[in-house]
Amino acid sequence: MDKYQGIGVQQQALYNTKFMPVEFSYTKAKLFRSIHSLPLQTSFHNQLTITNKRAAEQNCLTLLQLCDSLPKLTQLHAHIFKLGLRNNPLVLTKFASTSSDLNAIDYASTFLFAADAKTHLYDSFLFNTVIRAYTQPRDSKHNGIYYYKLMLEYGVLANKFTYPFVLKACAGLGDLSLGKTVHGCVLKVGFDDDVHVLNTMVHMYGCCCGGIEFGRKVFDEMPKSDPVSWSAIIGGYARLGMSIEAVGLFRKMQISGVRPDEITMVSVLSACTDLGALELGKWVESYVERENVVNSVELCNALIDMFAKCGDVDKALRLFRNMTERSIVSWTSVIVGMAMHGRGPEAFSLFEEMKGAGVVPDDVAFIGLLNACSHSGLVEEGQQHFYSMTKDFGIVPKIEHYGCMVDLLSRAGLVKEALEFVQKMPIQPNPIIWRTLITACRAHGELNLGESITKELIRNEPMHESNYVLLSNIYAKQFRWERKTKIREVMEKKGMRKIPGSTMIELDNEIYEFVAGDKSHSQYKDIYEMLDEMGRKLKRAGYVPTTSEVLLDIDEQDKEDALNRHSEKLAIAFALLKTPPGTPIRIVKNLRVCGDCHSATKFISKIYNREIVVRDRNRFHHFRDGLCSCKDFW
DNA sequence: GTAGGGTTAG
């Protein structure tokens, strides 16, 4: 009798106090009450037989579905103990498979695999659920691998469901050698004929540095490919920035007769975005409409991102406005889009609108917003948002957020403040932050400071090319040519090369890429004639070449020639030749646009009466009638 | 009872 009473009291206590968390919504609470009161009580009042134990277990499982965080789980778990259902793996595994709270997953898995737990309970299913649980949250993939290793150690056989989880974990870690090891295991146990396993394998290789060739091999040798396989390989190339290959593969996919779905189209769109290929992107949009591809939120997000980053931010905004359901990514994409086009105030009002709509900004949204401040020179607003991020939203700033702040201060010319900010940062500054600061030093004449920071950086990171380029740029600005030459020698000795600047342009469904002094184009003679004519017209209009941008020790005339052969100018000359008067020109540069090209493009837009849209590494410049939308702030 | 590919920032 006592026993039953005891349970009654426990249940009562549970019922009245802790176990009903206030944050449960009404429906959930109602459900909870009904589940909790009826079957459990009946089963316990009828004696604790095996059948009743199962029923109690069932109830616990249902209750577990309502547990979405660690506190709720621990309370329920304590209750399970009291009911004598101790160490029931099923209960906790069920939880691990549905929770997205990393702490709770840790709790469940630690408990399940504690030293005194009974190993005979362990089977593939149990391990699979735990490994899967760890593939969900960010930064926890190594735990998935840990449990896979434990599984092997315990002699539990991995089945065909195990490998997709394990490969996903490898993908998340980007660990190629680990991925290869797992690949070897798959071959050994003979799951290499399973389409799920193979598709995840392609995906895994596509996520690992230097792995895409292996992924391609797996893909090419697959006995049968479906939209998932194609999406995995196209997505792999797109992620790497091998966008031409990604688009080429999409064409092959169409020929092969496999019907692309909405996920394939997202990958194709991200390749278009990378290429800045607006026409191709528009084609994808029409394809999606024509073929009735499912219009998912993610697909729409990808379209918004594409339009914003290929120059048509108004179209991106229209798409955003027409969405019936929006995710945080939709908001962030459109905010970032506005920021890239120098429309800071609109980015801000969208951010406010987002908060008003009840969408809680995450860390990425703040990076976008802080970037908007940076591109528009809004120092105070940026600082306010930076503090509000922690104060109002409890987001701990990451290195990227600090990076945004350094960028914000640097661009505004507040080099000293930026340095002070870096010195006061609670986390170790990374090389990206130092490079931001060095660029600012160079731009705002703090050459000695820039030199000493760069030297320090090179000591810590001797194999990074851009550090040497930065130092050599500082020397060039100080006219210390012998030092500059020495840097170049050091780089050559170490086998490093500066990334060459290149400009892409899309004309008549073709993408052309130019590098400085490029003569590989079949019409190069016409292009160079056009360049010379442009040069003459520009000078007449009052353009003065910014020869200080040339970082070589050559005479003034040679410097002018070098400037005149920059890839941006080649692409513009080509566009002037090939398109009818008045057509807008869109070009995409892989690095930041150079100061001289920026000033020359302003003149070109006026002289030739063209709107010229330039996407550089960081943002957009809209040139019209002799002016640029960035207001010379970039 | 358990499985595959996707979007924002850096």
XYZ file of C-alpha atoms (C1' of nucleotides) in Angstrom:
644
model
C 0.000 0.000 0.000
C 2.778 2.368 1.026
C 4.403 1.906 -2.293
C 1.387 3.116 -4.195
C 0.883 6.012 -1.896
C 4.467 7.018 -2.280
C 4.140 7.133 -5.982
C 0.974 9.085 -5.655
C 2.743 11.716 -3.605
C 5.599 11.904 -6.037
C 3.229 12.256 -8.884
C 1.319 14.890 -7.046
C 4.478 16.828 -6.346
C 5.511 16.529 -9.914
C 2.149 17.601 -11.112
C 1.834 20.657 -8.958
C 5.271 22.088 -8.929
C 8.342 21.748 -11.025
C 7.254 19.578 -13.814
C 4.840 21.906 -15.474
C 7.138 24.462 -16.991
C 5.501 27.823 -17.470
C 6.755 28.158 -21.008
C 4.586 25.321 -22.253
C 2.003 26.597 -24.649
C -1.649 25.987 -23.922
C -2.086 23.078 -26.313
C 1.046 21.397 -25.116
C 0.020 21.866 -21.522
C -3.370 20.380 -22.201
C -1.844 17.423 -23.938
C 0.594 17.001 -21.108
C -2.146 16.955 -18.535
C -4.231 14.397 -20.323
C -1.360 12.062 -20.943
C -0.031 12.466 -17.499
C -3.152 11.997 -15.471
C -4.913 9.045 -17.026
C -2.813 6.136 -18.203
C 0.037 6.492 -15.745
C -2.227 6.556 -12.744
C -4.325 3.665 -13.929
C -1.338 1.540 -14.650
C 0.180 2.168 -11.275
C -2.974 1.601 -9.397
C -3.360 -1.742 -11.071
C -0.064 -3.225 -9.871
C 3.283 -2.921 -11.449
C 3.319 -5.761 -13.901
C 5.435 -5.960 -17.025
C 2.520 -4.812 -19.119
C 2.022 -1.819 -16.946
C 5.680 -1.064 -17.040
C 5.479 -0.974 -20.805
C 2.492 1.318 -20.633
C 4.376 3.596 -18.261
C 7.305 3.524 -20.628
C 5.033 4.503 -23.466
C 3.761 7.433 -21.469
C 7.265 8.508 -20.710
C 8.114 8.405 -24.374
C 5.154 10.592 -25.195
C 6.129 12.984 -22.447
C 9.665 13.083 -23.744
C 8.428 14.521 -26.968
C 7.387 17.555 -24.998
C 10.853 17.902 -23.494
C 12.825 20.191 -25.699
C 15.488 21.315 -23.293
C 17.786 20.023 -20.617
C 15.869 21.147 -17.497
C 12.692 19.459 -18.660
C 14.618 16.328 -19.516
C 16.392 16.029 -16.185
C 13.124 16.439 -14.324
C 11.415 13.791 -16.339
C 14.386 11.527 -16.098
C 14.362 11.789 -12.334
C 10.725 10.816 -12.457
C 11.472 7.834 -14.676
C 13.939 6.667 -12.066
C 11.383 6.891 -9.338
C 8.999 4.834 -11.375
C 11.538 2.064 -11.535
C 12.056 2.425 -15.253
C 15.692 3.065 -14.648
C 18.238 3.269 -17.368
C 15.815 2.606 -20.118
C 17.805 3.327 -23.258
C 14.736 3.614 -25.401
C 13.482 6.573 -23.449
C 16.666 8.559 -23.681
C 17.405 7.639 -27.261
C 14.000 8.847 -28.251
C 14.850 12.087 -26.571
C 18.272 12.372 -28.162
C 16.721 11.908 -31.571
C 14.215 14.721 -31.212
C 16.104 17.335 -29.225
C 18.123 20.119 -30.730
C 19.491 21.236 -27.363
C 23.127 20.239 -27.304
C 23.279 20.153 -23.493
C 20.346 17.801 -23.395
C 21.895 15.505 -25.979
C 25.098 15.472 -23.965
C 23.117 14.596 -20.865
C 21.290 11.756 -22.554
C 24.319 10.250 -24.244
C 26.557 10.542 -21.204
C 23.927 8.808 -19.154
C 23.377 6.081 -21.693
C 27.028 5.309 -22.034
C 28.079 5.791 -18.416
C 30.706 3.408 -17.085
C 28.222 1.369 -15.063
C 25.667 1.079 -17.844
C 24.993 -2.402 -19.151
C 26.700 -2.945 -22.462
C 24.358 -5.755 -23.435
C 21.694 -3.127 -24.009
C 23.640 -1.483 -26.749
C 22.635 -2.101 -30.319
C 23.062 -0.331 -33.632
C 19.810 1.543 -33.244
C 20.894 3.111 -29.974
C 24.208 4.264 -31.396
C 22.577 5.474 -34.583
C 20.189 7.740 -32.719
C 22.931 9.268 -30.630
C 25.192 9.792 -33.640
C 22.291 11.321 -35.523
C 21.468 13.624 -32.628
C 24.967 15.039 -32.844
C 24.710 15.761 -36.557
C 21.986 18.340 -35.848
C 23.467 21.141 -33.707
C 26.411 23.221 -34.843
C 29.922 22.430 -33.604
C 29.132 19.009 -32.187
C 30.070 16.675 -35.016
C 33.168 15.384 -33.259
C 30.843 13.836 -30.670
C 29.121 11.888 -33.411
C 32.491 10.505 -34.451
C 33.305 9.729 -30.835
C 30.203 7.562 -30.521
C 30.915 5.890 -33.861
C 34.341 4.913 -32.553
C 32.806 3.737 -29.302
C 30.391 1.639 -31.307
C 33.267 -0.091 -33.067
C 35.066 -0.514 -29.755
C 32.042 -2.241 -28.209
C 31.813 -4.519 -31.211
C 28.380 -3.266 -32.189
C 27.929 -3.612 -35.939
C 27.312 -0.449 -37.883
C 24.381 -0.925 -40.259
C 23.384 0.863 -43.447
C 21.631 3.583 -41.434
C 24.782 4.338 -39.470
C 26.932 5.487 -42.352
C 24.906 8.444 -43.608
C 25.072 9.879 -40.058
C 28.787 9.244 -39.723
C 29.523 10.701 -43.157
C 27.444 13.740 -42.310
C 29.552 14.235 -39.199
C 32.729 13.991 -41.328
C 31.234 16.555 -43.687
C 30.511 18.900 -40.809
C 34.074 18.556 -39.584
C 35.486 18.924 -43.097
C 37.986 16.220 -42.184
C 39.138 14.572 -45.395
C 41.330 11.872 -43.900
C 38.597 10.848 -41.492
C 36.154 10.785 -44.384
C 38.470 8.547 -46.343
C 38.765 6.170 -43.389
C 34.984 5.950 -43.132
C 34.830 5.425 -46.892
C 37.168 2.469 -46.389
C 34.871 1.042 -43.698
C 31.869 1.390 -46.022
C 33.704 -0.585 -48.696
C 34.725 -3.223 -46.189
C 31.235 -3.825 -44.864
C 29.774 -3.627 -48.355
C 27.303 -0.742 -48.085
C 28.836 0.837 -51.165
C 25.835 -0.180 -53.247
C 23.386 1.813 -51.149
C 22.260 5.016 -52.811
C 21.784 6.877 -49.512
C 25.276 6.002 -48.362
C 26.821 6.955 -51.713
C 24.986 10.275 -51.930
C 26.125 11.256 -48.460
C 29.628 10.180 -49.430
C 29.570 12.593 -52.386
C 28.269 15.285 -50.056
C 30.972 14.528 -47.487
C 33.803 14.780 -50.023
C 32.299 18.017 -51.315
C 32.526 19.491 -47.821
C 36.162 18.547 -47.221
C 39.066 20.643 -48.360
C 40.652 18.923 -51.346
C 37.972 16.246 -51.407
C 35.887 17.209 -54.405
C 37.854 15.027 -56.825
C 37.129 11.980 -54.671
C 33.483 12.987 -54.520
C 33.413 13.282 -58.274
C 34.875 9.813 -58.598
C 32.221 8.332 -56.304
C 29.564 10.232 -58.241
C 30.851 9.143 -61.652
C 31.047 5.511 -60.591
C 27.610 5.362 -58.995
C 25.471 2.706 -60.636
C 22.423 4.982 -60.597
C 22.125 8.655 -59.799
C 19.055 10.566 -58.676
C 18.341 14.263 -57.984
C 19.993 13.915 -54.584
C 23.271 12.688 -56.078
C 23.269 15.525 -58.592
C 22.461 18.100 -55.924
C 25.263 16.774 -53.746
C 27.918 17.088 -56.444
C 26.627 20.404 -57.860
C 26.400 21.788 -54.332
C 29.954 20.589 -53.683
C 31.337 22.522 -56.647
C 29.231 25.570 -55.820
C 30.464 25.601 -52.224
C 34.058 25.533 -53.428
C 33.478 28.443 -55.764
C 33.960 26.161 -58.792
C 30.774 27.620 -60.150
C 31.462 27.137 -63.839
C 31.770 23.404 -63.159
C 28.604 23.491 -61.068
C 26.612 25.088 -63.887
C 28.170 22.705 -66.417
C 27.100 19.741 -64.309
C 23.577 21.089 -64.143
C 23.484 21.113 -67.948
C 24.714 17.519 -67.948
C 22.020 16.627 -65.460
C 19.362 17.976 -67.778
C 20.772 15.960 -70.651
C 20.899 12.816 -68.519
C 17.166 13.097 -67.985
C 17.144 13.277 -64.175
C 14.567 15.863 -63.184
C 16.045 18.579 -60.940
C 14.074 19.444 -57.823
C 13.984 22.562 -55.665
C 17.132 21.619 -53.783
C 19.120 21.178 -56.991
C 17.962 24.623 -58.041
C 19.220 26.142 -54.788
C 22.707 24.835 -55.538
C 22.558 26.055 -59.129
C 21.427 29.461 -57.921
C 24.304 29.724 -55.491
C 26.666 29.084 -58.412
C 24.968 31.890 -60.391
C 25.306 34.147 -57.361
C 28.997 33.423 -57.148
C 29.500 34.140 -60.842
C 27.419 37.293 -60.711
C 25.565 35.825 -63.659
C 22.275 37.695 -63.569
C 21.001 36.414 -66.900
C 21.674 32.831 -65.947
C 19.990 33.430 -62.597
C 16.943 34.863 -64.344
C 16.870 31.777 -66.499
C 16.827 29.618 -63.371
C 13.925 31.681 -62.048
C 11.943 31.143 -65.236
C 12.853 27.464 -65.260
C 11.518 27.087 -61.743
C 8.229 28.698 -62.768
C 7.909 26.817 -66.044
C 8.694 23.407 -64.584
C 6.581 23.915 -61.474
C 9.497 23.252 -59.177
C 8.301 23.325 -55.559
C 8.611 26.882 -54.342
C 10.193 26.363 -50.944
C 11.284 29.095 -48.548
C 14.891 28.070 -49.140
C 14.534 28.348 -52.890
C 13.059 31.790 -52.545
C 15.890 32.752 -50.191
C 18.406 31.605 -52.767
C 16.633 33.704 -55.416
C 16.683 36.760 -53.165
C 20.372 36.274 -52.493
C 21.075 35.789 -56.197
C 19.221 38.903 -57.321
C 20.791 41.006 -54.582
C 24.303 39.827 -55.342
C 23.914 39.959 -59.107
C 22.950 43.608 -58.987
C 19.148 43.720 -58.972
C 18.433 44.394 -55.329
C 14.990 45.850 -56.057
C 13.894 42.576 -57.571
C 15.252 40.826 -54.484
C 13.140 43.122 -52.327
C 10.022 42.442 -54.419
C 10.511 38.693 -54.063
C 10.957 39.128 -50.336
C 7.756 41.162 -50.070
C 5.810 38.499 -51.946
C 6.852 35.686 -49.629
C 4.047 34.327 -47.496
C 6.395 32.580 -45.107
C 9.844 33.951 -44.258
C 12.717 32.504 -42.308
C 15.521 34.334 -40.552
C 17.608 33.617 -43.644
C 15.128 35.507 -45.848
C 15.417 38.563 -43.625
C 19.195 38.350 -43.359
C 19.589 37.912 -47.119
C 17.593 40.996 -47.941
C 19.254 43.064 -45.201
C 22.718 42.031 -46.381
C 21.628 42.760 -49.954
C 20.624 46.297 -49.034
C 23.902 46.792 -47.172
C 25.960 45.623 -50.141
C 24.305 48.208 -52.341
C 25.019 50.994 -49.885
C 21.357 51.306 -48.886
C 22.139 51.355 -45.173
C 18.967 53.136 -43.985
C 16.759 50.571 -45.729
C 18.795 47.773 -44.176
C 18.118 49.329 -40.779
C 14.403 49.707 -41.301
C 14.194 46.105 -42.494
C 15.988 45.030 -39.352
C 13.500 46.916 -37.213
C 10.652 45.452 -39.231
C 12.067 41.990 -38.639
C 12.105 42.504 -34.881
C 8.595 43.898 -35.085
C 7.478 40.772 -36.914
C 8.632 38.743 -33.922
C 11.653 37.226 -35.648
C 14.532 37.086 -33.185
C 17.783 38.158 -34.855
C 20.601 35.638 -34.630
C 24.357 36.080 -34.764
C 24.402 36.038 -38.570
C 21.734 38.731 -38.822
C 23.910 40.944 -36.637
C 26.927 40.385 -38.858
C 24.798 41.561 -41.769
C 23.563 44.572 -39.882
C 27.022 45.580 -38.669
C 28.248 45.266 -42.231
C 25.478 47.613 -43.304
C 26.804 50.176 -40.809
C 30.305 49.638 -42.090
C 29.416 50.216 -45.728
C 27.436 53.326 -44.932
C 29.903 54.835 -42.474
C 27.369 54.736 -39.622
C 29.792 54.369 -36.719
C 27.486 55.280 -33.845
C 24.626 53.113 -35.031
C 27.025 50.219 -35.417
C 28.288 50.599 -31.887
C 24.755 50.787 -30.516
C 23.714 47.607 -32.314
C 26.879 45.846 -31.200
C 26.044 46.474 -27.549
C 22.356 45.786 -28.017
C 23.209 42.401 -29.470
C 24.458 41.168 -26.101
C 22.268 43.298 -23.865
C 18.922 42.724 -25.569
C 19.407 39.412 -27.331
C 21.961 37.592 -25.216
C 24.189 36.855 -28.191
C 27.835 36.537 -27.233
C 29.839 38.339 -29.922
C 31.992 36.043 -31.993
C 35.259 36.909 -33.669
C 33.322 37.887 -36.810
C 31.354 40.503 -34.873
C 34.545 41.989 -33.494
C 35.866 41.897 -37.047
C 32.868 43.934 -38.224
C 33.524 46.533 -35.545
C 37.197 46.833 -36.479
C 36.117 47.197 -40.099
C 33.546 49.828 -39.147
C 36.085 51.966 -37.282
C 38.795 51.395 -39.876
C 36.705 52.413 -42.853
C 35.641 55.542 -41.055
C 39.329 56.405 -40.712
C 39.349 55.901 -36.934
C 42.510 53.824 -37.002
C 43.582 54.619 -33.448
C 40.141 53.741 -32.079
C 40.176 50.514 -34.068
C 43.536 49.537 -32.579
C 42.291 50.356 -29.102
C 39.208 48.244 -29.725
C 41.365 45.298 -30.766
C 43.539 45.634 -27.689
C 40.489 45.594 -25.428
C 38.774 42.651 -27.106
C 38.062 39.770 -24.721
C 39.070 37.214 -27.338
C 42.264 36.740 -29.282
C 42.172 38.765 -32.518
C 42.566 36.632 -35.631
C 44.712 37.403 -38.691
C 41.641 38.702 -40.566
C 41.217 41.430 -37.958
C 44.882 42.359 -38.150
C 44.674 42.557 -41.934
C 41.624 44.833 -41.724
C 43.592 47.096 -39.445
C 46.657 47.053 -41.698
C 44.591 47.981 -44.748
C 43.201 50.896 -42.772
C 46.720 51.956 -41.785
C 47.729 52.012 -45.409
C 44.648 53.881 -46.547
C 44.908 56.516 -43.824
C 48.641 57.080 -43.875
C 49.548 55.258 -40.637
C 52.347 53.521 -42.474
C 54.731 52.897 -39.586
C 52.025 51.370 -37.437
C 50.928 49.269 -40.388
C 54.466 48.083 -40.968
C 55.017 46.937 -37.404
C 51.671 45.096 -37.209
C 52.335 43.377 -40.522
C 55.793 42.220 -39.446
C 54.309 40.754 -36.282
C 51.620 39.041 -38.326
C 54.177 37.527 -40.683
C 56.062 36.118 -37.717
C 52.890 34.329 -36.589
C 51.594 33.366 -39.992
C 54.591 33.037 -42.298
C 52.859 31.071 -45.023
C 49.993 33.434 -45.810
C 50.545 35.305 -49.077
C 48.366 38.304 -48.384
C 50.493 39.307 -45.384
C 53.480 39.774 -47.690
C 51.357 41.596 -50.235
C 50.212 44.006 -47.523
C 53.760 44.700 -46.412
C 54.924 45.181 -49.959
C 52.043 47.612 -50.572
C 53.081 49.642 -47.550
C 56.663 49.818 -48.824
C 55.438 50.884 -52.245
C 53.477 53.698 -50.703
C 56.631 54.822 -48.888
C 58.643 54.519 -52.128
C 60.955 51.977 -50.442
C 61.446 49.962 -53.583
C 64.455 47.950 -52.467
C 62.466 46.580 -49.523
C 59.531 45.842 -51.759
C 61.752 43.890 -54.147
C 63.099 41.929 -51.220
C 59.582 40.934 -50.156
C 58.874 39.731 -53.638
C 62.034 37.618 -53.522
C 61.014 36.101 -50.197
C 57.627 35.229 -51.644
C 59.171 33.628 -54.692
C 61.511 31.625 -52.517
C 58.545 30.304 -50.545
C 56.672 29.571 -53.741
C 53.851 32.074 -53.096
C 52.001 34.146 -55.616
C 49.694 37.114 -55.334
C 46.099 36.321 -56.336
C 45.690 38.010 -59.711
C 42.787 40.429 -60.028
C 40.197 39.341 -62.532
C 36.901 40.674 -63.825
C 33.986 38.691 -65.178
C 31.278 39.872 -67.501
C 28.228 38.045 -68.817
C 27.216 38.797 -72.421
C 24.803 36.799 -74.584
C 24.739 33.823 -72.231
C 28.516 33.603 -72.115
C 30.736 34.444 -69.184
C 34.031 36.139 -70.052
C 36.851 36.560 -67.598
C 39.646 39.117 -67.971
C 42.930 39.518 -66.101
C 45.181 42.583 -66.278
C 46.949 42.898 -69.631
C 44.911 39.939 -70.917
C 45.461 39.163 -74.586
C 43.808 35.757 -74.634
C 40.513 37.025 -76.003
C 40.043 36.563 -79.754
C 39.023 40.197 -80.146
C 41.810 41.577 -78.008
C 43.010 44.016 -80.689
C 39.607 45.716 -80.861
C 39.452 45.783 -77.092
C 42.831 47.483 -76.794
C 41.873 50.043 -79.448
C 38.742 50.755 -77.470
C 40.862 51.131 -74.333
C 43.087 53.713 -76.015
C 40.087 55.652 -77.246
C 38.595 55.516 -73.746
C 41.878 56.794 -72.332
C 41.921 59.807 -74.650
C 38.296 60.720 -73.937
C 38.813 60.333 -70.220
C 41.798 62.673 -70.166
C 39.897 65.264 -72.136
C 37.119 65.076 -69.573
C 39.588 65.807 -66.788
C 40.462 62.333 -65.471
C 43.872 62.115 -63.847
C 45.330 58.606 -63.492
C 46.002 57.702 -59.853
C 49.508 56.449 -60.492
C 50.138 56.000 -56.766
C 47.887 52.938 -57.059
C 50.557 51.260 -59.146
C 52.795 49.399 -56.805
C 55.713 49.002 -59.136
C 58.905 50.992 -59.475
C 58.422 52.114 -63.059
C 58.161 55.518 -64.740
C 54.937 57.512 -64.869
C 53.994 56.640 -68.461
C 54.433 52.920 -67.770
C 52.342 53.304 -64.642
C 49.547 54.856 -66.683
C 49.745 52.000 -69.148
C 49.653 49.458 -66.355
C 46.543 51.131 -64.928
C 44.942 51.251 -68.327
C 45.273 47.470 -68.675
C 43.486 46.608 -65.441
C 40.959 43.822 -65.805
C 38.035 46.114 -64.876
C 38.833 48.466 -67.748
C 39.287 45.595 -70.194
C 35.864 44.221 -69.299
C 34.232 47.649 -69.592
C 35.862 48.284 -72.966
C 34.636 44.893 -74.135
C 31.105 45.679 -72.972
C 31.147 49.103 -74.689
C 32.146 47.357 -77.912
C 29.616 44.556 -77.740
C 26.454 46.185 -76.402
C 24.188 48.849 -77.934
C 24.439 52.411 -76.565
C 22.565 52.977 -73.342
C 22.626 49.348 -72.171
C 23.664 49.041 -68.530
C 26.992 47.252 -67.979
C 27.440 44.779 -65.139
C 30.850 43.460 -64.139
C 32.119 41.337 -61.279
C 35.589 41.754 -59.821
C 37.193 39.070 -57.641
C 39.071 41.547 -55.426
C 38.279 45.043 -54.213
C 37.966 47.551 -57.020
C 41.115 49.676 -57.299
C 41.019 53.414 -56.641
C 42.021 54.353 -60.153
C 39.453 52.111 -61.796
C 36.847 53.549 -59.469
C 37.586 57.092 -60.537
C 37.920 56.141 -64.219
C 34.581 54.297 -64.157
C 32.856 57.416 -62.863
C 34.114 59.317 -65.909
C 33.198 56.458 -68.256
C 29.622 56.381 -66.980
C 29.271 60.061 -67.850
C 31.160 60.139 -71.152
C 29.496 57.064 -72.617
C 26.186 57.656 -70.872
C 26.055 54.178 -69.362
C 24.979 52.858 -66.049
C 27.819 50.652 -64.821
C 27.258 48.215 -61.966
C 30.412 46.808 -60.405
C 30.362 44.038 -57.846
C 33.653 43.732 -56.024
C 34.706 41.431 -53.243
C 32.827 43.424 -50.651
C 29.991 45.360 -52.168
C 28.325 46.997 -55.135
C 29.141 50.242 -56.904
C 26.468 51.767 -59.114
C 28.071 54.310 -61.433
C 25.766 56.772 -63.099
C 26.370 60.196 -64.601
C 29.868 60.561 -63.176
C 28.973 59.504 -59.633
C 29.099 56.277 -57.632
C 26.476 55.035 -55.206
C 29.162 54.260 -52.640
C 29.832 58.005 -52.374
C 33.528 57.105 -52.524
C 33.181 55.262 -49.264
C 34.306 51.667 -49.535
C 12.298 2.093 -35.156
C 16.844 4.401 -37.594
C 18.998 6.998 -44.041
C 20.807 11.095 -48.616
C 21.345 16.771 -51.346
C 19.801 23.321 -49.926
C 19.753 29.377 -48.345
C 22.223 34.161 -44.906
C 27.766 35.890 -42.462
C 33.086 34.834 -42.425
